[in-house]
């Protein structure tokens, strides 16, 4: 309830957010050390993480997966619904030809990606398009721009059902 209230239209202030963050941290820390939960949901990878990293780090990763998966899915669904409402001919095509469902989802990911950029650090020196990038260089990768590359996507600024769709 505290977390929901933190994102309400009329947030109850910074204290509410701090309480929500502490409660979420406690929740995921408890999950990461609950033998019953681990028996039900703890595959070998999760158990391996818990054997290798501090419980706090694993709990933080669990929280990240929950929020990242939720946020991206909500935005993907919203964007797809908006595109179908804006393009009734594509909506009709999707309704009459269900085989286009996957193409509609892939095109939504390409056209209006819920993740527009990611940040990475180079593990070693690399050369990309003739430019040397040193080891440990911070990079910002613009996925939204890559998904509008004219060399990969004909008519990249149009929402079209594409097969295949090599979106990033």
PDB file of N, CA and C in Angstrom, residues 15-17 23 25 28-29 37 53-54 57-58 63 66 77-78 81-82 86 105 115 120 125 129-130 143-144 150 167:
ATOM      1  N   UNK A  15       8.696  11.531   2.692  1.00  0.00           N
ATOM      2  CA  UNK A  15       8.718  10.503   3.741  1.00  0.00           C
ATOM      3  C   UNK A  15       8.025   9.236   3.257  1.00  0.00           C
ATOM      4  N   UNK A  16       6.941   9.400   2.495  1.00  0.00           N
ATOM      5  CA  UNK A  16       6.226   8.243   1.958  1.00  0.00           C
ATOM      6  C   UNK A  16       7.127   7.461   1.004  1.00  0.00           C
ATOM      7  N   UNK A  17       7.873   8.172   0.152  1.00  0.00           N
ATOM      8  CA  UNK A  17       8.780   7.507  -0.780  1.00  0.00           C
ATOM      9  C   UNK A  17       9.897   6.770  -0.038  1.00  0.00           C
ATOM     10  N   UNK A  23      10.560  -0.416   2.749  1.00  0.00           N
ATOM     11  CA  UNK A  23       9.711  -1.605   2.784  1.00  0.00           C
ATOM     12  C   UNK A  23       9.991  -2.532   1.605  1.00  0.00           C
ATOM     13  N   UNK A  25      12.865  -2.763   0.013  1.00  0.00           N
ATOM     14  CA  UNK A  25      14.176  -3.359   0.288  1.00  0.00           C
ATOM     15  C   UNK A  25      14.016  -4.532   1.250  1.00  0.00           C
ATOM     16  N   UNK A  28      12.368  -7.638  -0.521  1.00  0.00           N
ATOM     17  CA  UNK A  28      13.251  -8.423  -1.380  1.00  0.00           C
ATOM     18  C   UNK A  28      14.382  -9.088  -0.591  1.00  0.00           C
ATOM     19  N   UNK A  29      14.842  -8.465   0.486  1.00  0.00           N
ATOM     20  CA  UNK A  29      15.822  -9.120   1.345  1.00  0.00           C
ATOM     21  C   UNK A  29      15.216 -10.371   1.978  1.00  0.00           C
ATOM     22  N   UNK A  37      10.414 -19.869  -0.239  1.00  0.00           N
ATOM     23  CA  UNK A  37      10.302 -19.145  -1.514  1.00  0.00           C
ATOM     24  C   UNK A  37      11.364 -19.640  -2.483  1.00  0.00           C
ATOM     25  N   UNK A  53      27.168 -13.791  -4.360  1.00  0.00           N
ATOM     26  CA  UNK A  53      27.059 -12.369  -4.017  1.00  0.00           C
ATOM     27  C   UNK A  53      26.338 -12.180  -2.696  1.00  0.00           C
ATOM     28  N   UNK A  54      26.545 -11.028  -2.072  1.00  0.00           N
ATOM     29  CA  UNK A  54      25.813 -10.747  -0.828  1.00  0.00           C
ATOM     30  C   UNK A  54      24.302 -10.742  -1.081  1.00  0.00           C
ATOM     31  N   UNK A  57      22.824  -7.611  -2.585  1.00  0.00           N
ATOM     32  CA  UNK A  57      22.995  -7.409  -4.029  1.00  0.00           C
ATOM     33  C   UNK A  57      21.981  -8.225  -4.813  1.00  0.00           C
ATOM     34  N   UNK A  58      21.716  -9.451  -4.373  1.00  0.00           N
ATOM     35  CA  UNK A  58      20.735 -10.303  -5.057  1.00  0.00           C
ATOM     36  C   UNK A  58      19.339  -9.719  -4.883  1.00  0.00           C
ATOM     37  N   UNK A  63      14.569  -6.829  -7.220  1.00  0.00           N
ATOM     38  CA  UNK A  63      13.732  -5.628  -7.295  1.00  0.00           C
ATOM     39  C   UNK A  63      13.848  -4.993  -8.675  1.00  0.00           C
ATOM     40  N   UNK A  66      11.753  -6.904 -11.217  1.00  0.00           N
ATOM     41  CA  UNK A  66      10.318  -6.658 -11.066  1.00  0.00           C
ATOM     42  C   UNK A  66       9.943  -5.315 -11.675  1.00  0.00           C
ATOM     43  N   UNK A  77       2.456  -2.195 -23.913  1.00  0.00           N
ATOM     44  CA  UNK A  77       1.018  -2.373 -24.113  1.00  0.00           C
ATOM     45  C   UNK A  77       0.354  -1.032 -24.429  1.00  0.00           C
ATOM     46  N   UNK A  78       0.702  -0.003 -23.691  1.00  0.00           N
ATOM     47  CA  UNK A  78       0.130   1.324 -23.941  1.00  0.00           C
ATOM     48  C   UNK A  78       0.460   1.826 -25.336  1.00  0.00           C
ATOM     49  N   UNK A  81      -1.565  -0.182 -27.961  1.00  0.00           N
ATOM     50  CA  UNK A  81      -2.965   0.254 -27.987  1.00  0.00           C
ATOM     51  C   UNK A  81      -3.115   1.613 -28.664  1.00  0.00           C
ATOM     52  N   UNK A  82      -2.196   2.527 -28.375  1.00  0.00           N
ATOM     53  CA  UNK A  82      -2.247   3.839 -29.018  1.00  0.00           C
ATOM     54  C   UNK A  82      -2.083   3.717 -30.536  1.00  0.00           C
ATOM     55  N   UNK A  86      -4.758   4.669 -33.413  1.00  0.00           N
ATOM     56  CA  UNK A  86      -4.383   5.681 -34.414  1.00  0.00           C
ATOM     57  C   UNK A  86      -4.413   5.143 -35.838  1.00  0.00           C
ATOM     58  N   UNK A 105       3.752  -6.617 -32.195  1.00  0.00           N
ATOM     59  CA  UNK A 105       4.525  -6.419 -30.967  1.00  0.00           C
ATOM     60  C   UNK A 105       5.952  -5.993 -31.297  1.00  0.00           C
ATOM     61  N   UNK A 115      12.327   1.262 -23.915  1.00  0.00           N
ATOM     62  CA  UNK A 115      13.679   1.605 -23.470  1.00  0.00           C
ATOM     63  C   UNK A 115      14.371   2.302 -24.630  1.00  0.00           C
ATOM     64  N   UNK A 120      26.483   1.496 -20.943  1.00  0.00           N
ATOM     65  CA  UNK A 120      27.413   0.389 -20.792  1.00  0.00           C
ATOM     66  C   UNK A 120      28.820   0.955 -20.606  1.00  0.00           C
ATOM     67  N   UNK A 125      39.297  -2.285 -25.136  1.00  0.00           N
ATOM     68  CA  UNK A 125      39.270  -1.346 -26.255  1.00  0.00           C
ATOM     69  C   UNK A 125      38.599  -2.005 -27.460  1.00  0.00           C
ATOM     70  N   UNK A 129      32.975   1.421 -36.283  1.00  0.00           N
ATOM     71  CA  UNK A 129      32.886   2.347 -37.419  1.00  0.00           C
ATOM     72  C   UNK A 129      34.155   3.195 -37.537  1.00  0.00           C
ATOM     73  N   UNK A 130      35.306   2.561 -37.290  1.00  0.00           N
ATOM     74  CA  UNK A 130      36.577   3.250 -37.433  1.00  0.00           C
ATOM     75  C   UNK A 130      36.979   4.111 -36.250  1.00  0.00           C
ATOM     76  N   UNK A 143      19.036   3.221 -28.380  1.00  0.00           N
ATOM     77  CA  UNK A 143      18.265   2.159 -29.018  1.00  0.00           C
ATOM     78  C   UNK A 143      17.168   2.728 -29.909  1.00  0.00           C
ATOM     79  N   UNK A 144      16.513   3.788 -29.444  1.00  0.00           N
ATOM     80  CA  UNK A 144      15.458   4.400 -30.244  1.00  0.00           C
ATOM     81  C   UNK A 144      15.981   4.886 -31.589  1.00  0.00           C
ATOM     82  N   UNK A 150      17.658   3.962 -41.320  1.00  0.00           N
ATOM     83  CA  UNK A 150      17.118   3.785 -42.681  1.00  0.00           C
ATOM     84  C   UNK A 150      17.787   2.643 -43.442  1.00  0.00           C
ATOM     85  N   UNK A 167      14.397  -5.339 -34.809  1.00  0.00           N
ATOM     86  CA  UNK A 167      14.511  -4.256 -33.830  1.00  0.00           C
ATOM     87  C   UNK A 167      15.504  -4.624 -32.746  1.00  0.00           C
TER      88      UNK A 167
END
